[in-house]
XYZ file of C-alpha atoms in Angstrom:
563
model
C 10.718 3.382 -2.250
C 13.205 4.704 -4.691
C 16.435 5.327 -3.062
C 18.317 8.175 -4.047
C 20.980 10.363 -2.233
C 21.131 14.120 -2.905
C 18.481 16.642 -3.894
C 18.513 15.841 -7.622
C 15.553 14.487 -9.420
C 15.785 11.006 -10.812
C 16.353 10.514 -14.387
C 13.768 8.935 -16.717
C 16.072 5.945 -17.000
C 16.542 5.790 -13.054
C 12.593 5.663 -12.881
C 11.721 3.566 -15.830
C 14.616 1.224 -16.921
C 13.239 -2.335 -16.303
C 15.116 -4.253 -13.898
C 15.506 -6.990 -16.516
C 17.761 -4.703 -18.404
C 19.667 -3.728 -15.471
C 20.496 -7.460 -14.581
C 21.392 -8.510 -17.930
C 23.969 -5.501 -18.381
C 25.595 -6.561 -14.961
C 26.402 -9.741 -16.728
C 24.327 -12.986 -17.279
C 25.710 -16.548 -17.500
C 24.713 -20.202 -17.054
C 25.182 -19.916 -13.360
C 22.364 -17.079 -13.371
C 20.454 -18.890 -15.637
C 20.241 -22.483 -13.666
C 19.254 -20.232 -10.501
C 16.775 -18.552 -12.480
C 15.163 -21.344 -14.152
C 14.912 -23.442 -10.684
C 13.261 -20.697 -8.987
C 10.748 -20.163 -12.108
C 9.852 -24.004 -12.072
C 9.266 -24.035 -8.078
C 7.290 -20.878 -8.635
C 5.284 -22.378 -11.649
C 4.486 -25.188 -9.207
C 2.747 -23.041 -6.810
C 1.406 -20.666 -9.409
C -0.592 -23.706 -11.093
C -3.244 -24.709 -8.843
C -3.436 -21.243 -7.104
C -4.007 -19.627 -10.362
C -6.917 -21.552 -11.492
C -8.574 -21.515 -7.894
C -8.386 -17.898 -8.027
C -10.199 -17.929 -11.459
C -13.038 -20.157 -10.410
C -13.407 -18.338 -7.165
C -13.582 -15.025 -8.873
C -16.270 -16.439 -11.158
C -14.477 -17.171 -14.429
C -12.963 -20.444 -15.877
C -9.720 -21.786 -14.437
C -8.294 -21.334 -17.958
C -8.152 -17.561 -17.652
C -6.272 -17.758 -14.354
C -3.722 -19.518 -16.221
C -3.963 -16.985 -18.799
C -3.107 -14.214 -16.466
C -0.216 -16.080 -14.879
C 1.221 -16.905 -18.405
C 0.560 -13.522 -20.215
C 0.461 -10.891 -17.335
C 3.332 -12.729 -15.256
C 5.776 -12.499 -18.291
C 4.887 -8.822 -18.996
C 5.509 -7.780 -15.306
C 8.856 -9.860 -15.010
C 10.179 -8.533 -18.162
C 8.969 -4.923 -18.039
C 9.152 -4.336 -13.946
C 11.138 -2.441 -11.529
C 11.616 -5.385 -9.389
C 13.844 -7.963 -9.806
C 11.796 -10.718 -7.925
C 8.402 -9.525 -8.382
C 6.129 -12.433 -9.541
C 2.968 -11.326 -11.389
C -0.634 -13.324 -12.029
C -3.879 -13.438 -10.378
C -4.063 -12.552 -6.659
C -6.519 -13.766 -4.170
C -6.996 -9.846 -2.858
C -8.635 -9.326 -6.390
C -11.479 -12.228 -5.654
C -14.142 -10.076 -4.436
C -13.795 -7.420 -6.964
C -13.246 -9.404 -9.848
C -16.125 -11.574 -8.865
C -18.689 -8.734 -8.234
C -17.658 -7.079 -11.747
C -18.440 -10.350 -13.475
C -21.795 -10.373 -11.627
C -22.550 -7.018 -12.662
C -21.409 -6.815 -16.423
C -20.092 -9.991 -17.044
C -16.820 -11.388 -18.400
C -16.675 -9.131 -21.361
C -17.130 -6.106 -18.972
C -14.179 -7.644 -16.793
C -11.732 -7.382 -19.709
C -12.977 -4.257 -20.518
C -12.222 -2.912 -16.917
C -8.979 -4.820 -16.907
C -7.645 -2.988 -20.007
C -8.902 0.117 -18.452
C -7.107 -0.551 -15.243
C -4.048 -1.111 -17.299
C -4.009 2.103 -18.852
C -4.792 3.517 -15.552
C -1.813 2.426 -14.089
C 0.702 3.384 -16.925
C -0.750 6.638 -16.280
C -0.141 6.697 -12.642
C 3.460 5.564 -13.330
C 4.169 7.925 -15.808
C 2.779 10.764 -13.501
C 5.428 9.346 -10.897
C 2.586 8.434 -8.326
C 4.401 5.019 -7.112
C 6.149 6.696 -4.260
C 2.945 7.935 -2.994
C 1.522 4.429 -2.302
C 3.616 4.369 0.621
C 1.711 6.939 2.367
C -1.244 4.255 2.742
C -1.452 3.803 6.518
C -0.145 0.480 7.793
C -3.612 -0.339 9.915
C -5.256 0.107 6.583
C -3.045 -2.469 4.901
C -3.471 -4.937 7.873
C -7.196 -3.925 7.786
C -8.287 -4.420 4.233
C -6.103 -7.658 3.776
C -7.637 -9.038 6.596
C -11.140 -8.248 5.563
C -10.278 -9.720 1.751
C -9.069 -12.899 3.563
C -12.400 -13.295 5.549
C -14.512 -12.851 2.305
C -12.144 -15.408 0.330
C -13.036 -18.043 2.950
C -16.791 -17.139 2.966
C -16.640 -17.386 -0.940
C -15.371 -20.893 -0.682
C -17.776 -22.334 1.958
C -19.901 -23.654 -0.710
C -17.275 -25.833 -2.618
C -15.581 -26.730 0.878
C -18.910 -28.270 1.890
C -19.867 -29.567 -1.333
C -23.448 -27.382 -1.102
C -26.072 -27.201 -3.656
C -27.768 -23.767 -3.870
C -30.914 -23.151 -6.068
C -29.629 -20.111 -7.817
C -26.733 -17.654 -7.877
C -24.612 -17.237 -4.957
C -25.001 -13.874 -3.294
C -22.021 -11.422 -2.940
C -22.803 -9.586 0.454
C -21.401 -11.515 3.293
C -24.730 -11.853 5.638
C -26.851 -12.623 2.639
C -24.446 -15.077 1.362
C -24.029 -16.760 4.676
C -28.171 -16.963 4.893
C -28.262 -18.774 1.866
C -25.474 -21.191 2.621
C -27.098 -22.124 5.868
C -30.174 -22.665 4.158
C -28.613 -25.063 1.908
C -26.823 -27.049 4.662
C -28.944 -30.423 4.275
C -27.050 -30.382 0.762
C -23.602 -31.054 2.649
C -21.552 -33.584 0.581
C -19.165 -35.713 3.144
C -16.688 -36.490 0.256
C -16.064 -32.737 -0.573
C -15.543 -32.154 3.112
C -13.065 -34.729 3.370
C -11.341 -33.828 0.472
C -11.102 -30.084 1.425
C -9.770 -31.217 5.027
C -7.518 -33.450 3.487
C -5.991 -30.583 1.197
C -5.540 -28.304 4.080
C -3.831 -31.231 5.980
C -1.391 -32.185 3.268
C -0.494 -28.601 2.636
C -0.139 -27.554 6.341
C 1.948 -30.828 7.196
C 4.157 -30.415 4.371
C 4.766 -27.010 5.150
C 5.870 -28.257 8.697
C 7.753 -31.451 7.704
C 8.768 -30.789 4.023
C 8.807 -26.832 3.632
C 11.032 -27.151 0.175
C 8.031 -29.546 -1.394
C 5.212 -27.932 -3.336
C 2.544 -28.725 -0.863
C -0.278 -27.129 -3.007
C 0.171 -29.136 -5.805
C 1.069 -32.160 -4.134
C -2.396 -31.901 -2.543
C -4.383 -31.045 -5.348
C -2.928 -33.758 -7.443
C -3.608 -36.485 -4.702
C -7.199 -35.172 -4.309
C -7.417 -35.690 -8.344
C -6.356 -39.300 -8.122
C -8.357 -40.061 -5.009
C -11.688 -38.651 -6.883
C -11.104 -40.384 -10.054
C -9.737 -43.848 -8.411
C -12.712 -43.959 -5.821
C -15.256 -42.147 -7.962
C -16.094 -39.670 -5.398
C -19.643 -37.885 -5.903
C -18.004 -34.457 -6.213
C -17.693 -31.365 -8.509
C -14.632 -31.351 -10.620
C -13.313 -28.493 -12.771
C -14.429 -30.581 -16.062
C -18.119 -31.323 -14.734
C -18.373 -27.507 -13.975
C -16.134 -25.649 -16.666
C -15.392 -28.611 -19.142
C -12.067 -29.184 -20.625
C -9.329 -26.871 -20.487
C -7.702 -25.192 -23.445
C -4.143 -26.499 -24.392
C -2.782 -23.585 -26.209
C -3.227 -19.599 -25.765
C -6.202 -17.826 -27.565
C -5.635 -15.331 -30.283
C -5.384 -11.605 -28.778
C -8.849 -9.798 -29.190
C -9.835 -6.276 -28.039
C -12.975 -6.106 -25.220
C -15.987 -4.178 -26.184
C -14.444 -0.407 -26.015
C -18.003 1.223 -26.766
C -19.416 4.276 -24.747
C -21.699 1.958 -22.743
C -19.203 -0.496 -22.028
C -16.870 1.907 -20.778
C -19.049 3.857 -18.702
C -20.012 0.384 -16.828
C -16.365 -0.770 -16.868
C -14.809 2.725 -15.301
C -15.663 2.100 -11.391
C -14.347 -1.445 -11.566
C -11.138 -0.064 -13.677
C -10.535 2.376 -10.620
C -10.936 -0.192 -8.182
C -8.622 -2.549 -9.786
C -6.124 0.379 -10.282
C -6.021 1.417 -6.703
C -5.912 -2.030 -5.294
C -3.329 -3.203 -7.969
C -0.938 -0.536 -7.307
C -1.028 -1.038 -3.384
C -0.769 -4.935 -3.753
C 2.050 -4.892 -6.531
C 4.087 -2.303 -4.794
C 3.587 -3.639 -1.317
C 4.770 -6.958 -2.816
C 8.112 -5.245 -4.233
C 8.717 -3.825 -0.842
C 8.460 -7.270 0.868
C 10.871 -8.555 -1.601
C 13.284 -5.533 -1.173
C 13.000 -6.417 2.615
C 14.144 -10.088 1.929
C 17.053 -9.046 -0.575
C 18.500 -5.923 0.197
C 17.338 -4.682 -3.077
C 15.535 -1.373 -4.279
C 12.426 -1.544 -6.557
C 11.591 1.306 -9.325
C 8.079 2.051 -7.979
C 6.991 3.969 -11.248
C 8.562 1.405 -13.400
C 6.469 -1.200 -11.644
C 3.466 0.366 -11.977
C 3.833 0.928 -15.819
C 4.983 -2.692 -16.308
C 1.685 -3.727 -14.160
C -0.306 -1.673 -16.535
C 1.003 -3.035 -19.700
C 0.616 -6.610 -18.058
C -3.085 -5.932 -17.251
C -3.446 -4.632 -21.112
C -2.142 -7.720 -22.315
C -4.022 -9.970 -19.986
C -7.259 -8.419 -21.065
C -6.487 -9.108 -24.794
C -5.842 -12.694 -24.520
C -8.891 -13.093 -22.097
C -7.327 -13.100 -18.977
C -8.194 -11.460 -15.496
C -6.522 -8.471 -13.493
C -2.709 -9.022 -12.945
C -0.949 -7.794 -9.755
C 2.301 -8.759 -7.881
C 1.764 -11.692 -5.731
C 3.204 -11.553 -2.474
C 3.375 -15.343 -1.480
C 4.595 -16.132 -5.156
C 7.189 -13.445 -5.022
C 8.360 -14.463 -1.630
C 8.734 -18.248 -2.840
C 10.696 -16.966 -5.793
C 13.463 -15.192 -3.540
C 13.758 -17.947 -1.423
C 13.838 -20.453 -4.465
C 17.478 -18.436 -5.092
C 16.165 -16.318 -8.035
C 18.855 -14.239 -9.493
C 16.339 -11.623 -11.443
C 13.250 -11.248 -13.821
C 14.158 -13.997 -15.998
C 12.771 -16.289 -13.436
C 9.642 -14.499 -13.625
C 9.743 -14.940 -17.314
C 10.493 -18.569 -17.167
C 7.797 -19.148 -14.486
C 5.154 -18.061 -16.918
C 6.851 -20.488 -19.717
C 6.727 -23.514 -17.225
C 2.773 -22.845 -16.631
C 2.464 -22.548 -20.250
C 4.126 -25.855 -20.958
C 1.940 -27.403 -18.016
C -1.173 -26.014 -19.522
C -0.152 -27.555 -22.988
C 0.688 -30.949 -21.587
C -1.651 -31.506 -18.722
C -4.677 -29.823 -19.360
C -6.662 -32.987 -19.880
C -5.558 -34.015 -16.294
C -6.592 -30.817 -14.724
C -10.404 -31.704 -15.385
C -10.147 -34.151 -12.812
C -9.486 -31.698 -9.724
C -12.034 -31.669 -7.345
C -13.332 -28.303 -6.636
C -13.415 -28.972 -3.094
C -9.824 -29.343 -3.212
C -9.046 -25.914 -4.643
C -11.472 -24.379 -2.142
C -9.121 -26.231 0.495
C -6.075 -24.277 -1.199
C -7.767 -20.908 -0.940
C -8.993 -21.669 2.642
C -5.062 -21.869 3.269
C -4.614 -18.999 1.440
C -7.203 -17.027 3.151
C -5.584 -17.814 6.654
C -1.933 -16.871 5.379
C -3.270 -13.563 4.326
C -4.443 -12.545 8.017
C -1.554 -10.688 9.479
C -2.430 -12.126 12.729
C 0.462 -10.867 14.951
C 0.495 -7.572 13.186
C -3.181 -7.136 13.890
C -2.891 -8.036 17.343
C -0.075 -5.627 18.072
C -1.991 -2.882 16.384
C -5.104 -3.367 18.163
C -3.191 -3.503 21.831
C -0.703 -0.821 21.224
C -2.810 2.137 19.794
C -6.334 3.177 20.109
C -5.825 5.508 17.098
C -4.449 2.688 14.730
C -7.035 -0.037 16.357
C -9.895 2.305 14.983
C -8.366 2.818 11.690
C -7.907 -1.116 11.373
C -11.483 -2.009 12.526
C -12.995 0.845 10.497
C -11.309 -0.399 7.278
C -11.802 -4.113 8.023
C -15.761 -3.826 8.707
C -16.075 -1.432 5.810
C -14.396 -3.755 3.358
C -16.434 -6.812 4.491
C -19.964 -5.146 4.852
C -19.632 -2.258 2.247
C -17.018 -2.011 -0.462
C -13.193 -2.606 -0.791
C -12.609 0.771 -2.246
C -14.706 2.812 0.314
C -12.766 0.819 3.060
C -9.505 1.663 1.852
C -10.310 5.382 1.398
C -12.420 5.875 4.702
C -9.435 4.324 6.387
C -6.895 6.206 4.650
C -8.660 9.603 5.463
C -9.227 8.419 9.144
C -5.423 7.536 9.458
C -4.526 11.089 7.956
C -7.192 12.876 10.330
C -5.243 10.879 13.282
C -1.793 11.515 12.091
C -2.890 15.244 11.959
C -4.264 15.502 15.340
C -1.011 13.612 16.970
C 1.341 16.383 14.803
C -1.047 19.230 15.948
C -0.622 17.877 19.602
C 3.040 17.630 19.278
C 3.435 20.995 18.273
C 4.023 23.517 21.217
C 5.629 27.046 22.392
C 8.372 27.199 24.986
C 9.595 30.495 26.647
C 13.336 31.327 26.266
C 14.504 34.195 28.254
C 17.059 36.514 27.125
C 20.001 37.650 29.484
C 20.642 41.392 30.777
C 22.834 43.078 28.569
C 25.497 43.184 31.571
C 25.519 39.505 31.844
C 26.124 38.720 28.208
C 29.717 38.840 28.592
C 30.188 36.356 31.040
C 27.536 33.923 30.182
C 27.636 31.184 27.731
C 23.950 30.352 27.389
C 21.328 32.598 26.075
C 18.609 30.664 27.022
C 19.419 30.432 30.974
C 15.965 31.160 32.069
C 17.594 31.476 35.943
C 19.075 34.999 35.042
C 17.495 38.227 35.046
C 15.651 39.296 32.196
C 14.471 42.410 29.849
C 10.909 42.615 30.658
C 9.973 44.284 27.490
C 11.521 41.524 25.367
C 10.215 38.243 25.137
C 11.606 35.043 23.550
C 9.966 31.940 22.389
C 10.769 29.057 20.634
C 8.130 26.974 18.600
C 8.722 23.200 18.531
C 7.276 20.932 15.862
C 5.499 20.936 12.535
C 3.651 24.608 12.596
C 0.714 23.847 10.248
C -3.050 23.959 9.975
C -3.922 21.486 12.579
C -1.644 23.309 15.143
C -2.078 26.847 13.781
C -5.219 27.507 16.069
C -3.727 26.190 19.421
C -0.382 27.737 18.833
C -1.452 31.013 17.429
C -3.958 31.417 20.255
C -0.967 31.083 22.696
C 1.257 33.263 20.684
C -1.590 35.910 20.551
C -2.237 35.971 24.395
C 1.667 36.357 24.776
C 1.966 39.135 22.489
C -0.184 41.318 24.889
C 2.929 42.032 27.350
C 6.307 42.794 25.402
C 7.273 45.560 23.410
C 9.350 43.289 21.266
C 8.595 39.433 20.736
C 11.414 37.333 19.474
C 9.852 34.050 17.627
C 12.206 31.269 16.903
C 11.793 28.707 14.464
C 14.857 26.568 14.708
C 12.973 23.720 15.606
C 10.295 24.075 13.370
C 10.779 21.464 10.515
C 7.585 22.645 8.288
C 5.364 25.568 8.217
C 2.442 26.122 5.808
C 0.455 28.813 4.671
C -2.296 28.680 7.286
C 0.357 28.873 10.233
C 2.125 31.648 8.114
C -0.949 33.666 8.491
C -1.394 33.366 12.291
C 2.275 34.880 12.584
C 1.178 37.715 10.090
C -1.788 38.339 12.307
C 0.806 38.597 15.158
C 3.131 40.767 13.334
C 0.039 43.156 12.929
C -0.793 43.064 16.530
C 2.544 44.046 17.458
C 2.586 46.841 15.381
C -0.636 48.134 16.421
C 0.727 48.704 19.950
C 4.095 50.084 18.873
C 6.047 46.691 19.270
C 7.973 44.537 16.730
C 8.230 40.924 15.910
C 11.417 39.195 15.220
C 11.627 36.091 13.531
C 15.194 33.578 14.231
C 16.042 30.389 12.752
C 14.066 30.251 9.746
C 14.884 27.713 7.024
C 15.055 28.610 3.576
C 11.901 27.303 2.947
C 9.951 28.686 5.763
C 11.209 32.041 5.123
C 10.001 31.722 1.511
C 6.391 30.853 3.014
C 6.544 33.696 5.299
C 7.732 36.013 2.754
C 4.974 34.894 0.288
C 2.455 36.403 2.832
C 4.075 39.812 3.178
C 6.089 39.101 6.124
C 8.889 41.315 5.014
C 11.094 44.138 6.754
C 10.095 46.452 8.036
C 6.934 44.829 9.344
C 9.154 41.899 10.863
C 12.359 41.746 11.662
C 14.526 38.635 10.561
C 17.570 37.604 12.796
C 20.199 34.673 12.349
C 19.713 33.490 15.887
C 18.143 34.547 19.169
C 21.179 36.464 20.239
C 20.884 38.824 17.096
C 17.375 39.298 17.462
C 17.572 40.242 21.317
C 20.140 42.809 20.228
C 18.194 44.045 17.467
C 15.294 44.395 19.721
C 17.403 46.333 22.486
C 18.946 48.764 19.810
C 15.407 49.448 18.677
C 13.713 50.065 22.049
C 16.519 52.101 23.436
């Protein structure tokens, strides 16, 4: 993710310098500020209803979503490694945050969020940011689609205006059963508001893509509810009036019992936050041609989560949709993200009393649209029909996240993807025979690999192709072991082996022993410095084996040895 030429390790500043410093050092004037202000206002208009909707769906008050966008969003933009990243509450966290609140309460959520921030900072300083790119693509598509399904399921109650007797269950099947049992409590007005919200958002997206569809839909729903006196639940009726100022910072409970209860959720927040934020940064890179600093981004995400927890917010991450909106709105750099947070704060201070009239059915409609957009439909279809292995990884991740646990789904999907990759790489590795020329023919024949010429039957030349590692060592080693029964000299060429591990080197060492026992000798050619270093570390040194620059030299040495 960090792009550099050469083999030198990047310096501390190259990895951790905030992009804000880089942008300001390039020169920053009125034109850049104007572009960032317009982009920041555009993103704030999108973030305002979305932040409240995500917070409510996560089981906390809407003000905590706004606090997260204000405090966390400002920290991400000020300290992050991406020019265009917009931080705030994300739909992907709804199921985790809701589960955390249901288990250990809002206080426990704040503790878990602070711990996740610390874990992200540690991961950034350990330079683990670049390793997030090793998450297989089918895993990303699978867990994102599964989260979308769970988000939609979490909104069914408000979409239909249902009334249930107790708390809504978390597990999907149990939830659906409870909701079906409450089907007689459907509120037609809620359904109409939800459908109207979705229709306005999708209609404006098609007809007026530059207009803030979500905000217009939510404001329109609030006006309809107030003017017509619709019998639906609103933000005010469920949560009371929204605060108009930020609360004073305060540490959450950091006692031993609170930390022990929060750590499992903190680990999940860290894993998902790292994946989501760096994936968002990669999307921004693809849209702009820029390159982010992954480790700086992780550190910034950590600081943002700590700050959010201190002010009573929820988990912060980079948000793909808002980041893409920021880019499309013409942002110049991180100042746009900082201004987006400032605009959300102004909106909260000025319009908080009006927000109480927003119907929850409208916010549920907003999240229904978000859930639909989260599902990577074309990508999932492509993976399902082009590769059975990728389809398996996607399906396993998808169903584990829905029916078991998000972290479990990601980890199992990752392991399964790694196993499939190892199998594919091991199948790609193979051995090819190369025939050395008879000595009399060497003077007039250019190619030493012409298998149509006569050969020295006491000398065999073979070339290994592909990565030679533990996954391929057994198969390739067995082939080489059978071949070694025949010649007095065995030349093994590594010119097309990009990588060799200790397991493969051990199989070569066993081959050398076998050749020595029968009075023969093994010659190794085409070894790169790294491969030779691995072979030497297992004792494959002269005179146990012979090393040669190329096959010609190895064959000449073998002839000299046999004569």
